GROMACS .gro file of C-alpha atoms in nm:
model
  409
    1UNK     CA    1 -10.238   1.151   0.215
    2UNK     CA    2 -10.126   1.482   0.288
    3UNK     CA    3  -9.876   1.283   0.615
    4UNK     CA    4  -9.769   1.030   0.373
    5UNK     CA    5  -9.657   1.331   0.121
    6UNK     CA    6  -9.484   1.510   0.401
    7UNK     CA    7  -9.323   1.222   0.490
    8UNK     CA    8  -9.181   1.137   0.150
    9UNK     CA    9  -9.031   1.520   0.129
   10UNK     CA   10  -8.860   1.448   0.447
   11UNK     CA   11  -8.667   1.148   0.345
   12UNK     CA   12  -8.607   1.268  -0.021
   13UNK     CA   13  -8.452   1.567   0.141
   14UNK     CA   14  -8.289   1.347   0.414
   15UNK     CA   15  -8.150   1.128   0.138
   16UNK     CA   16  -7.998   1.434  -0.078
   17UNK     CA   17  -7.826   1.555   0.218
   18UNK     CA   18  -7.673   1.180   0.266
   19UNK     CA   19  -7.584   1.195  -0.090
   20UNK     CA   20  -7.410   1.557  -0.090
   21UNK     CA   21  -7.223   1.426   0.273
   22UNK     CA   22  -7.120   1.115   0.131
   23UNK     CA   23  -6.959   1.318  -0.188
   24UNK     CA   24  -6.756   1.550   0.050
   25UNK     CA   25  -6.622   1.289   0.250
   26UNK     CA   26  -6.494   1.022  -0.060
   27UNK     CA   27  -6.347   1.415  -0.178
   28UNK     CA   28  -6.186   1.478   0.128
   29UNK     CA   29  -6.057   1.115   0.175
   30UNK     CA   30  -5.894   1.129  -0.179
   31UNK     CA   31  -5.710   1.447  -0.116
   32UNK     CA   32  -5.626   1.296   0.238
   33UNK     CA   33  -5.493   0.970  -0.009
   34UNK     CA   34  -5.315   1.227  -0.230
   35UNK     CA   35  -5.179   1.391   0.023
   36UNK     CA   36  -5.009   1.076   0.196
   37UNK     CA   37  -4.898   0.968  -0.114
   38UNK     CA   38  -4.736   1.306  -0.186
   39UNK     CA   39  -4.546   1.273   0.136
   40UNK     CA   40  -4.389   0.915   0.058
   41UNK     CA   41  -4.252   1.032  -0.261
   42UNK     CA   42  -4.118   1.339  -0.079
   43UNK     CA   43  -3.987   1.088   0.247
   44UNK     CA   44  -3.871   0.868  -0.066
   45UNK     CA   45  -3.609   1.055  -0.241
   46UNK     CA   46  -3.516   1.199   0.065
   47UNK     CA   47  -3.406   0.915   0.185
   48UNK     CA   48  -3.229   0.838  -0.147
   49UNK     CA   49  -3.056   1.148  -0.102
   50UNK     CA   50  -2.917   1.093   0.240
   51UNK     CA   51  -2.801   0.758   0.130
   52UNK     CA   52  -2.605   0.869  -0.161
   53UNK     CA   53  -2.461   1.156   0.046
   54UNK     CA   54  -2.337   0.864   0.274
   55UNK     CA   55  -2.216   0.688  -0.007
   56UNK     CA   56  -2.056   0.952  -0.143
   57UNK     CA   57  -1.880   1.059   0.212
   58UNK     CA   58  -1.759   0.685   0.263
   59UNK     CA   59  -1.664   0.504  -0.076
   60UNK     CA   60  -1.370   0.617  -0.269
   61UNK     CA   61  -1.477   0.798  -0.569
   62UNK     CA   62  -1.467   0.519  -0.853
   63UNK     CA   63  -1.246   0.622  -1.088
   64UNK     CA   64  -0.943   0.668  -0.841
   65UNK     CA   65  -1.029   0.322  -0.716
   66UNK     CA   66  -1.024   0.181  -1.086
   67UNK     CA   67  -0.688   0.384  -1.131
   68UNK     CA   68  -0.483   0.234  -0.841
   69UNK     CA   69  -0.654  -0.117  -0.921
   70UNK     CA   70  -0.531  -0.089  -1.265
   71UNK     CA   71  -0.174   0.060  -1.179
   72UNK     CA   72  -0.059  -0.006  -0.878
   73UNK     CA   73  -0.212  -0.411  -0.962
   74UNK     CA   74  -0.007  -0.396  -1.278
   75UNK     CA   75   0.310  -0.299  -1.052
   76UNK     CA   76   0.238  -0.505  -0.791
   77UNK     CA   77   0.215  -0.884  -1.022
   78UNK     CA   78   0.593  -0.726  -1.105
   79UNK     CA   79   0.677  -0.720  -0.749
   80UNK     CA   80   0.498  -1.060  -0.702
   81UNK     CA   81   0.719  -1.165  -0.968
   82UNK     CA   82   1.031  -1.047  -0.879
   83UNK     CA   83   0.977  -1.194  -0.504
   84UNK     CA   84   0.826  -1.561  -0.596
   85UNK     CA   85   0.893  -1.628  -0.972
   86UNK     CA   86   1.243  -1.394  -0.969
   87UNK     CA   87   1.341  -1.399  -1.337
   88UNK     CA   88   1.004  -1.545  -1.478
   89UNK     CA   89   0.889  -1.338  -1.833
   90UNK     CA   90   0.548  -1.202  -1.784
   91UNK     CA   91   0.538  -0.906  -2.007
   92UNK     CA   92   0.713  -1.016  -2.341
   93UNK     CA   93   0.990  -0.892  -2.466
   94UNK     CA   94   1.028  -0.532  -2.284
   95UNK     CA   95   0.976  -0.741  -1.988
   96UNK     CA   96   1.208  -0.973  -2.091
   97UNK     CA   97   1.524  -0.701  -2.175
   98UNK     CA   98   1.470  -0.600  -1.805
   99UNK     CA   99   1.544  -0.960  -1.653
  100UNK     CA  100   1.845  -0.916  -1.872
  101UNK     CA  101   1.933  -0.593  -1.746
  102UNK     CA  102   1.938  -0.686  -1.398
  103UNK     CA  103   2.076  -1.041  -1.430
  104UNK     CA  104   1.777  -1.194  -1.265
  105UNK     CA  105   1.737  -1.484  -1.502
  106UNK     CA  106   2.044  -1.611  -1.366
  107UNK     CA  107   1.832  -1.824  -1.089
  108UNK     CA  108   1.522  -1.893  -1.326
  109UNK     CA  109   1.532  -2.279  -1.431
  110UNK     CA  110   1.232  -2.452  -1.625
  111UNK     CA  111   1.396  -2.713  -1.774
  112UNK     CA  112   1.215  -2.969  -1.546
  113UNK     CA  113   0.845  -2.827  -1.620
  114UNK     CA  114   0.643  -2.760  -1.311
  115UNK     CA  115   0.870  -2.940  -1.099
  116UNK     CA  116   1.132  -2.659  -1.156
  117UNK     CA  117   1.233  -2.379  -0.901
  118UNK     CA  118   1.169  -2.129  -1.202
  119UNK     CA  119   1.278  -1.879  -0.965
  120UNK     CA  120   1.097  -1.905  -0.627
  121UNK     CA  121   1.206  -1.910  -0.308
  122UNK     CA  122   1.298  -2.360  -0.363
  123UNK     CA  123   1.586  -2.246  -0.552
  124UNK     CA  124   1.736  -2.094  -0.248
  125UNK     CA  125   2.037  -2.265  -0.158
  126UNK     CA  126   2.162  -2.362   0.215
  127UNK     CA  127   2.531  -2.326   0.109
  128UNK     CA  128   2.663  -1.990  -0.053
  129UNK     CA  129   2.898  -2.048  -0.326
  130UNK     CA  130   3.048  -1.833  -0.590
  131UNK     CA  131   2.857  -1.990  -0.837
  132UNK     CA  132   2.484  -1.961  -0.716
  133UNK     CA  133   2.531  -1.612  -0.592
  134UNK     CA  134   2.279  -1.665  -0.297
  135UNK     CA  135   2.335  -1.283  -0.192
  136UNK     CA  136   2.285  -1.125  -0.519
  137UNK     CA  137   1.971  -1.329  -0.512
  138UNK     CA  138   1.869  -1.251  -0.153
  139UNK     CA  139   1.880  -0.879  -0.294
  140UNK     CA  140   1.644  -0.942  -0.579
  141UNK     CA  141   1.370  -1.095  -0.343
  142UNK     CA  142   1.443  -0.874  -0.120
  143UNK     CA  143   1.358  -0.578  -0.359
  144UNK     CA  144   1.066  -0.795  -0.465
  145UNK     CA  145   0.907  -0.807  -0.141
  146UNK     CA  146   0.961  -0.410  -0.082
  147UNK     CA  147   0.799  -0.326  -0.376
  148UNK     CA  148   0.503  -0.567  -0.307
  149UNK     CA  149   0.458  -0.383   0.012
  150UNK     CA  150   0.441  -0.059  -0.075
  151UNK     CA  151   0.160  -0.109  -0.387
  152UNK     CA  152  -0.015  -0.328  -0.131
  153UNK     CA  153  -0.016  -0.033   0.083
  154UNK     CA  154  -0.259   0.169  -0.196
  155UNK     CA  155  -0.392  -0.161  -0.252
  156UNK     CA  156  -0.551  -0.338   0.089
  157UNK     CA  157  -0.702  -0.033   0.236
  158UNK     CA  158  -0.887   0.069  -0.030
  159UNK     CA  159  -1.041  -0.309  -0.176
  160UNK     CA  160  -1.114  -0.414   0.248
  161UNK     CA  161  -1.243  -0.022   0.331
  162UNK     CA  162  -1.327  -0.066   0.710
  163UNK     CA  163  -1.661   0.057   0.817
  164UNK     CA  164  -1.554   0.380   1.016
  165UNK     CA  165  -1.296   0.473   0.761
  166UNK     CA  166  -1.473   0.753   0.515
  167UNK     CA  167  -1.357   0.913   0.170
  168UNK     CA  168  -1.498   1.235   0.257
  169UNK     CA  169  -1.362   1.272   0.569
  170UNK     CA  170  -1.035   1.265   0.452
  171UNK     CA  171  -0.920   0.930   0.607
  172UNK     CA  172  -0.757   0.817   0.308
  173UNK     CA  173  -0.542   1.133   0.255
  174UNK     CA  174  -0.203   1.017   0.457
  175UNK     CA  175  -0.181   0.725   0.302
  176UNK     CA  176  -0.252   0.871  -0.017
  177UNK     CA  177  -0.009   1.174   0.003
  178UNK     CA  178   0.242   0.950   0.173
  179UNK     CA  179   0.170   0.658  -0.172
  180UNK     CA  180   0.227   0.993  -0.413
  181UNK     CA  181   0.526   1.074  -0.279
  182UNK     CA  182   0.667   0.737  -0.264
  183UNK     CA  183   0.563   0.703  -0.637
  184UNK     CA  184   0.750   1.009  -0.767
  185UNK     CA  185   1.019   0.884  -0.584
  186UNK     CA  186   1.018   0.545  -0.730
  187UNK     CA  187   0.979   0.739  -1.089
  188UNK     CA  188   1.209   1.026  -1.029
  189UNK     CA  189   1.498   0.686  -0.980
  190UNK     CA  190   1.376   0.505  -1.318
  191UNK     CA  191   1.443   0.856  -1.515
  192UNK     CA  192   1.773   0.901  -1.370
  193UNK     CA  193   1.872   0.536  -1.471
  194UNK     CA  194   1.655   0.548  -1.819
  195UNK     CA  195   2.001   0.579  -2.036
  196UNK     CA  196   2.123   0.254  -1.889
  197UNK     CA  197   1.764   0.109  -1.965
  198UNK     CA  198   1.786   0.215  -2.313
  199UNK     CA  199   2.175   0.087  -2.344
  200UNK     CA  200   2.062  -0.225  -2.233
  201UNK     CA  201   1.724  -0.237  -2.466
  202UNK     CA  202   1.488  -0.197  -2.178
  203UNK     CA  203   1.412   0.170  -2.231
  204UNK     CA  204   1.061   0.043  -2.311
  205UNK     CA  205   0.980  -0.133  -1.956
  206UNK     CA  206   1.163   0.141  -1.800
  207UNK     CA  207   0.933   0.413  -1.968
  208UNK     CA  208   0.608   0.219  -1.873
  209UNK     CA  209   0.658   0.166  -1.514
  210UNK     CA  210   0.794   0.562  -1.549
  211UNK     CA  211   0.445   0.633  -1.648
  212UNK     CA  212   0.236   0.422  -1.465
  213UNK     CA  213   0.361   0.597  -1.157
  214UNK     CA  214   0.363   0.935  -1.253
  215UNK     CA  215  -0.058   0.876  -1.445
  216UNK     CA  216  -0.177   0.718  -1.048
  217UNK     CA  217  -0.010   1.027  -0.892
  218UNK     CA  218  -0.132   1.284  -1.076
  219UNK     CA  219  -0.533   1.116  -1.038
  220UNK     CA  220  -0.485   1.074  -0.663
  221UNK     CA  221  -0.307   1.403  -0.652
  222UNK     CA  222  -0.627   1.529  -0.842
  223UNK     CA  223  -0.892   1.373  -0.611
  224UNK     CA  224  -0.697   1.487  -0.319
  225UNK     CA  225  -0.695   1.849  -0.405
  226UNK     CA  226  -1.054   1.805  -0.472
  227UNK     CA  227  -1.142   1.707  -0.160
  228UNK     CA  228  -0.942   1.959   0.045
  229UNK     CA  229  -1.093   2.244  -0.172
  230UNK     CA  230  -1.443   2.089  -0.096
  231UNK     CA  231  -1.665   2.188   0.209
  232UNK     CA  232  -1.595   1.900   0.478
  233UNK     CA  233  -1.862   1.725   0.627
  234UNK     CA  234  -1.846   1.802   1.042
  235UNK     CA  235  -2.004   1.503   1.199
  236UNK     CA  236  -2.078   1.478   1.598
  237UNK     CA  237  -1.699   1.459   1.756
  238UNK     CA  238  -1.663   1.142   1.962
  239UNK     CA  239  -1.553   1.139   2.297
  240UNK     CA  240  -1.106   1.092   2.293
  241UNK     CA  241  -1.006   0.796   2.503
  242UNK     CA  242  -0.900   0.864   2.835
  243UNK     CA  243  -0.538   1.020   2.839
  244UNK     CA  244  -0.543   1.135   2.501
  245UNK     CA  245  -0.572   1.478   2.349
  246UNK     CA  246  -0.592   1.618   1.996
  247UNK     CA  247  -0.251   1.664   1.945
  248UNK     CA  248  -0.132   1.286   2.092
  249UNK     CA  249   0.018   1.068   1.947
  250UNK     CA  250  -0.207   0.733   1.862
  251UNK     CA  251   0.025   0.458   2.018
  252UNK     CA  252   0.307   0.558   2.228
  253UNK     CA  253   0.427   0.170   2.270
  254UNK     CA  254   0.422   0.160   1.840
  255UNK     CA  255   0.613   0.482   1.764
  256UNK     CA  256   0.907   0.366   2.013
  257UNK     CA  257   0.911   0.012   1.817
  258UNK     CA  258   0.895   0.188   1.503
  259UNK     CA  259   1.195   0.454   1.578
  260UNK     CA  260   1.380   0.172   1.713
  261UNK     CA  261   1.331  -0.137   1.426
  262UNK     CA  262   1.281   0.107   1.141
  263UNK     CA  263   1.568   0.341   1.213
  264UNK     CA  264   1.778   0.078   1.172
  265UNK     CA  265   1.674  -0.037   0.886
  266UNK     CA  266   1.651   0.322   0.784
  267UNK     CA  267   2.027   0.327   0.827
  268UNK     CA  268   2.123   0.018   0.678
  269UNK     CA  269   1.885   0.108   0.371
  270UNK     CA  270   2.002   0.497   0.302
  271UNK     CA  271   2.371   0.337   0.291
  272UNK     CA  272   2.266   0.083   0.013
  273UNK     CA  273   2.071   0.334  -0.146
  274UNK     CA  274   2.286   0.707  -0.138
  275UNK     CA  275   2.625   0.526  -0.093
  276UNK     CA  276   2.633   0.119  -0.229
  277UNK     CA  277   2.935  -0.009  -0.105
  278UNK     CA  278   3.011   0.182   0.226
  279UNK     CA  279   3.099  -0.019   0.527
  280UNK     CA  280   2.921   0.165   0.812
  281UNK     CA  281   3.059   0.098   1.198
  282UNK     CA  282   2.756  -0.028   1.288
  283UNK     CA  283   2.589  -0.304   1.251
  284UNK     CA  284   2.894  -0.597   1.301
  285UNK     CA  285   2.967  -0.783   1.011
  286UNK     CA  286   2.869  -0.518   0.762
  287UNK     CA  287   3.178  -0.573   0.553
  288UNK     CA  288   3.058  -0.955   0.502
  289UNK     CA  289   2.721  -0.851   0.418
  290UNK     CA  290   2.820  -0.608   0.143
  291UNK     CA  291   3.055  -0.900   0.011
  292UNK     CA  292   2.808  -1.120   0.001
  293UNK     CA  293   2.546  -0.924  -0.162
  294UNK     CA  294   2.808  -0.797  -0.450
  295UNK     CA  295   2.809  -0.491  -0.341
  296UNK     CA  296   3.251  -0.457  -0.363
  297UNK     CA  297   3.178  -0.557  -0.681
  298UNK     CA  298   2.930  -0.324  -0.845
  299UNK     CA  299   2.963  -0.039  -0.602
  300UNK     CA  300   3.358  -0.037  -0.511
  301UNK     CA  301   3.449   0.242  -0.263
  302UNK     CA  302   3.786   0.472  -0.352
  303UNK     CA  303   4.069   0.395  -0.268
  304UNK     CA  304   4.003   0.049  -0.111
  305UNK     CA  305   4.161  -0.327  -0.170
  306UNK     CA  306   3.781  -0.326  -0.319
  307UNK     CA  307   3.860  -0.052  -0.590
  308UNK     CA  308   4.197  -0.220  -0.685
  309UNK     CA  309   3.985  -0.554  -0.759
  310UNK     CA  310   3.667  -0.483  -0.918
  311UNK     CA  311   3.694  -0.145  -1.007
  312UNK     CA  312   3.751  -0.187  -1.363
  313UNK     CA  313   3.445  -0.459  -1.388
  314UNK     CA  314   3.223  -0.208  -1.195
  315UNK     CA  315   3.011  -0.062  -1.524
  316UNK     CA  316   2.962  -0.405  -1.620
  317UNK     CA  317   2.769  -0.439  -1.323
  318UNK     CA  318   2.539  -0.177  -1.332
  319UNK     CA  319   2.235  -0.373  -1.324
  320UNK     CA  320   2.311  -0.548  -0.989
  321UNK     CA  321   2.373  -0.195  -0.818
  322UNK     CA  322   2.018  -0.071  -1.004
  323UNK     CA  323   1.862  -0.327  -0.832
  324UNK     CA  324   2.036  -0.332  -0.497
  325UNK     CA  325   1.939   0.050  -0.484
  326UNK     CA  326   1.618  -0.014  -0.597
  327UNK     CA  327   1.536  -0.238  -0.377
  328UNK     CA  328   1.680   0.026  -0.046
  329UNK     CA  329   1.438   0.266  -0.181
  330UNK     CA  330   1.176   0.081  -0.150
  331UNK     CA  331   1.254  -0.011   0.156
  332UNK     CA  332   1.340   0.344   0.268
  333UNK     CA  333   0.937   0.434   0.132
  334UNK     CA  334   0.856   0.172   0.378
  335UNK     CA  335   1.007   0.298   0.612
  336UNK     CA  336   0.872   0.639   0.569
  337UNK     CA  337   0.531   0.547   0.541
  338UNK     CA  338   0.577   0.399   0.924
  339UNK     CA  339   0.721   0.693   1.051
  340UNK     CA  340   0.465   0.961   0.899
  341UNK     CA  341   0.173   0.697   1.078
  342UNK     CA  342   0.368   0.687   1.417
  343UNK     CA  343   0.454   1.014   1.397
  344UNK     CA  344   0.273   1.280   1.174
  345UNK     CA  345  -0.089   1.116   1.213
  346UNK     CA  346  -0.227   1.213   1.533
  347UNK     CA  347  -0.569   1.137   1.710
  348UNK     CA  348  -0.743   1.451   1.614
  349UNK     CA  349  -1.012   1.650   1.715
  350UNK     CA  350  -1.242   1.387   1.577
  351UNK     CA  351  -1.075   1.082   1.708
  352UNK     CA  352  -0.971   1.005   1.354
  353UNK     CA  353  -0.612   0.904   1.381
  354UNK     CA  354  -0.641   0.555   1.506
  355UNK     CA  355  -0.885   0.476   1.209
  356UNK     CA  356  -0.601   0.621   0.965
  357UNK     CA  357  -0.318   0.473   1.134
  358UNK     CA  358  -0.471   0.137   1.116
  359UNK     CA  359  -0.490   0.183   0.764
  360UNK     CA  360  -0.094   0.187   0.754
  361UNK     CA  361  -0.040  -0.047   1.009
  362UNK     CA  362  -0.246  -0.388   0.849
  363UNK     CA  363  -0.019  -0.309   0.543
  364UNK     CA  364   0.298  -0.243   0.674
  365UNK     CA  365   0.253  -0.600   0.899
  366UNK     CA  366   0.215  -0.758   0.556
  367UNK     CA  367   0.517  -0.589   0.461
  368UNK     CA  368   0.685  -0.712   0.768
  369UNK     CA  369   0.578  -1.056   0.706
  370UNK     CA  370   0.688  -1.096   0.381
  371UNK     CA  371   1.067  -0.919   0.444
  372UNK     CA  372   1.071  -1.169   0.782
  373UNK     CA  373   1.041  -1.478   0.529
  374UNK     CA  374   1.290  -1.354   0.296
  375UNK     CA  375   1.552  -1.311   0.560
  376UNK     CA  376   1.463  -1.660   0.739
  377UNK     CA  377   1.432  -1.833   0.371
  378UNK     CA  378   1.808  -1.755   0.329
  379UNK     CA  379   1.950  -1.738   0.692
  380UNK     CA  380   2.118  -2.072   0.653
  381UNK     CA  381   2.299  -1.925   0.321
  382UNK     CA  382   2.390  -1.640   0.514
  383UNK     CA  383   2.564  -1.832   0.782
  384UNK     CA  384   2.759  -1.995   0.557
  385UNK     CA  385   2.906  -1.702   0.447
  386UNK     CA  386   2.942  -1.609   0.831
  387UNK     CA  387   2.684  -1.345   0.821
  388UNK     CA  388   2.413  -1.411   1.120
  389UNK     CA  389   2.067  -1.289   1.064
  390UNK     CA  390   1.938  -1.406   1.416
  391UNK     CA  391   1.933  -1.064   1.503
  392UNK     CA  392   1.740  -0.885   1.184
  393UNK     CA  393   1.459  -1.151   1.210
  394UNK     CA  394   1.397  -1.099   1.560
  395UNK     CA  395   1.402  -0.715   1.539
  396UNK     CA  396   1.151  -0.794   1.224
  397UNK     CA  397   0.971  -1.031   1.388
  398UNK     CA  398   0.900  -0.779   1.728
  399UNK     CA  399   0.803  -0.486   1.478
  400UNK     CA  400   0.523  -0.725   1.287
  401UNK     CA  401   0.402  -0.866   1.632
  402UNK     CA  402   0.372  -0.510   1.790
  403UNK     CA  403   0.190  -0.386   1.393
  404UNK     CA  404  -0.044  -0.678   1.376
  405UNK     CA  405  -0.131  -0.614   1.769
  406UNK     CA  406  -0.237  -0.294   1.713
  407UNK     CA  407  -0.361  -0.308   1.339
  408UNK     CA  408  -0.594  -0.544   1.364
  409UNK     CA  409  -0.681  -0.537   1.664
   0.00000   0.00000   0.00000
């Protein structure tokens, strides 16, 4: 009796102590559990953080996207307009009054319904005459396809964003600065011409465009400033290809093809814009071109045959010179916008200026193409007039090969 009572002590006792062990472990397991948990959370919304600081160092900030989408898309269906549909109304009657003002409803035939030319590039004739005015048309596509070019430059870059092109690292800002300036310049011409808008009723067109450029510059302008005032992000420095420093340029072979095409045209493009109706000595034929795109007419110089013709008529023609010079700005922003990637971009400490030269370089081939098939579109009305363009769409055609080369790929 007295074994069996031991006995039963022991393993009573035993049992508590199995008990009490079993209690600290499930304890100790559940803070182990809480613990784990605790960390996840913790690994969690660090995680979350890092990815919205990478989101936030590559995406363009929202509301400066939604800007240029809403501006510069609202300028460029104009210049999509004025290049395929030239004369077509789109915006009602403002839109309308500036058609009128620059006489580019003279081409714009519906009468036929959708088998009409209403404008594009089928109502190009092969024969220049008096009567269908193929030059002063040529210049209204023209100025059409500049314009395009330089909103798609704000546009492209920022709706395909390329993987190794970031927002906070300012790879956007040349374009950018370049697109501001190019904007105020476009604006700063629209308020010196605004009385002629308002003589001829289109004050109100003239005044939107006025401030749709000057509302997207002063947002990108604001979101620049912003990010040069914040603390950059310094990211591991890749290694510069071989032969290139900081302070190279990103394509030798580009910049020479650039100075060389786009000086030209840089040339041809100040004359039409700072003084219309100047024959330069260079290139040949100048005189025919400026005949043929009315230039003598709207823009006589002093004290010329020119003068003694049409210089009584010139006012009447103020819309065709607003146009024409319109249209050389444009091309002269263009041209500008090539130049500062060529030239003023460079590769950078952080072997970031082939990523922001790319940027300009996909856009301006666009550009390239689409001025290439306006001057090939109307080379056979040109020669009729005895004005060759063999020599503008192969200098054209070289540029966009040597962009597209290098832009995308």
């Amino acid at each position: 009796m007295t074994a069996r009572k031991r006995q039963n002590g022991v393993s009573s006792n035993g049992g508590a102590k199995t008990g009490t062990a079993t209690k600290s472990t499930s304890k100790s397991e559940t803070k182990d559990t809480a613990k784990i948990e605790h960390k996840k959370q913790l690994d969690e919304k660090v995680n979350d953080a890092k990815i919205q600081a990478m989101r936030d160092l590559h995406l363009v900030p929202i509301f400066l996207l939604f800007t240029i989408l809403t501006c510069s898309g609202a300028l460029c269906v104009m210049a999509y307009r004025d290049m395929f549909g030239t004369g077509k109304v789109i915006f009602g009657t403002a839109d309308q009054a500036m058609l009128d003002f620059t006489r580019s409803t003279k081409w714009f035939d519906d009468g036929k319904g959708w088998k009409s030319s209403q404008g594009g590039f089928s109502a190009v004739q092969q024969i220049t005459t008096d009567d269908n005015d193929m030059g002063g048309f040529f210049i209204r596509k023209i100025a059409g396809a500049a314009a395009l070019a330089f909103h798609l430059q704000k546009l492209v870059p920022l709706i395909y964003q390329p993987t190794n092109v970031h927002w906070g690292l300012g790879h956007f800002t040349p374009m950018l600065v370049t697109s501001v300036l190019g904007n105020v310049a476009v604006a700063a011409f629209y308020i010196s011409h605004l009385d002629d808008l308002k003589n001829a009723d289109a004050g109100l067109m003239g005044f939107a465009i006025i401030t749709t450029l000057v509302l997207e510059s002063f947002v990108i302008a604001g979101f620049i400033l912003t990010l040069l005032l914040k603390k950059s992000v310094k990211l591991k420095a890749p290694k510069l290809p071989p032969g290139k420093r900081p302070s190279s340029m990103v394509s030798n072979i580009l910049t020479r093809t650039i100075c060389i095409v786009s000086g030209l045209t840089t040339l041809i493009a100040g004359r039409d814009f700072f003084f219309p109706g100047h024959e330069l000595p260079f290139p040949p034929y100048d005189d025919i071109y400026l005949e043929w795109t009315g230039a003598f007419i709207h823009s006589p110089p002093p004290n010329t045959v020119e003068e003694d013709e049409h210089g009584l008529e010139a006012p009447l023609h103020i819309g065709d010179k607003f146009i024409s010079r319109l249209g050389a700005l444009y091309i002269l922003i263009i041209c500008f916008q090539k130049f500062s990637a060529a030239i003023l971009v460079r590769v950078g400490k952080d072997n970031s200026g082939p990523a922001k030269c790319k940027m300009f370089w996909k856009a301006q081939a666009i550009a390239n193409g689409l001025i290439l098939f306006t001057f090939r579109v109307f080379a056979p009305a040109a020669k009729t007039a005895s004005l060759d363009f063999r020599w503008h769409i192969m200098s054209l055609g070289y540029e966009l090969f040597i962009l597209s080369l290098y832009g995308y790929f």
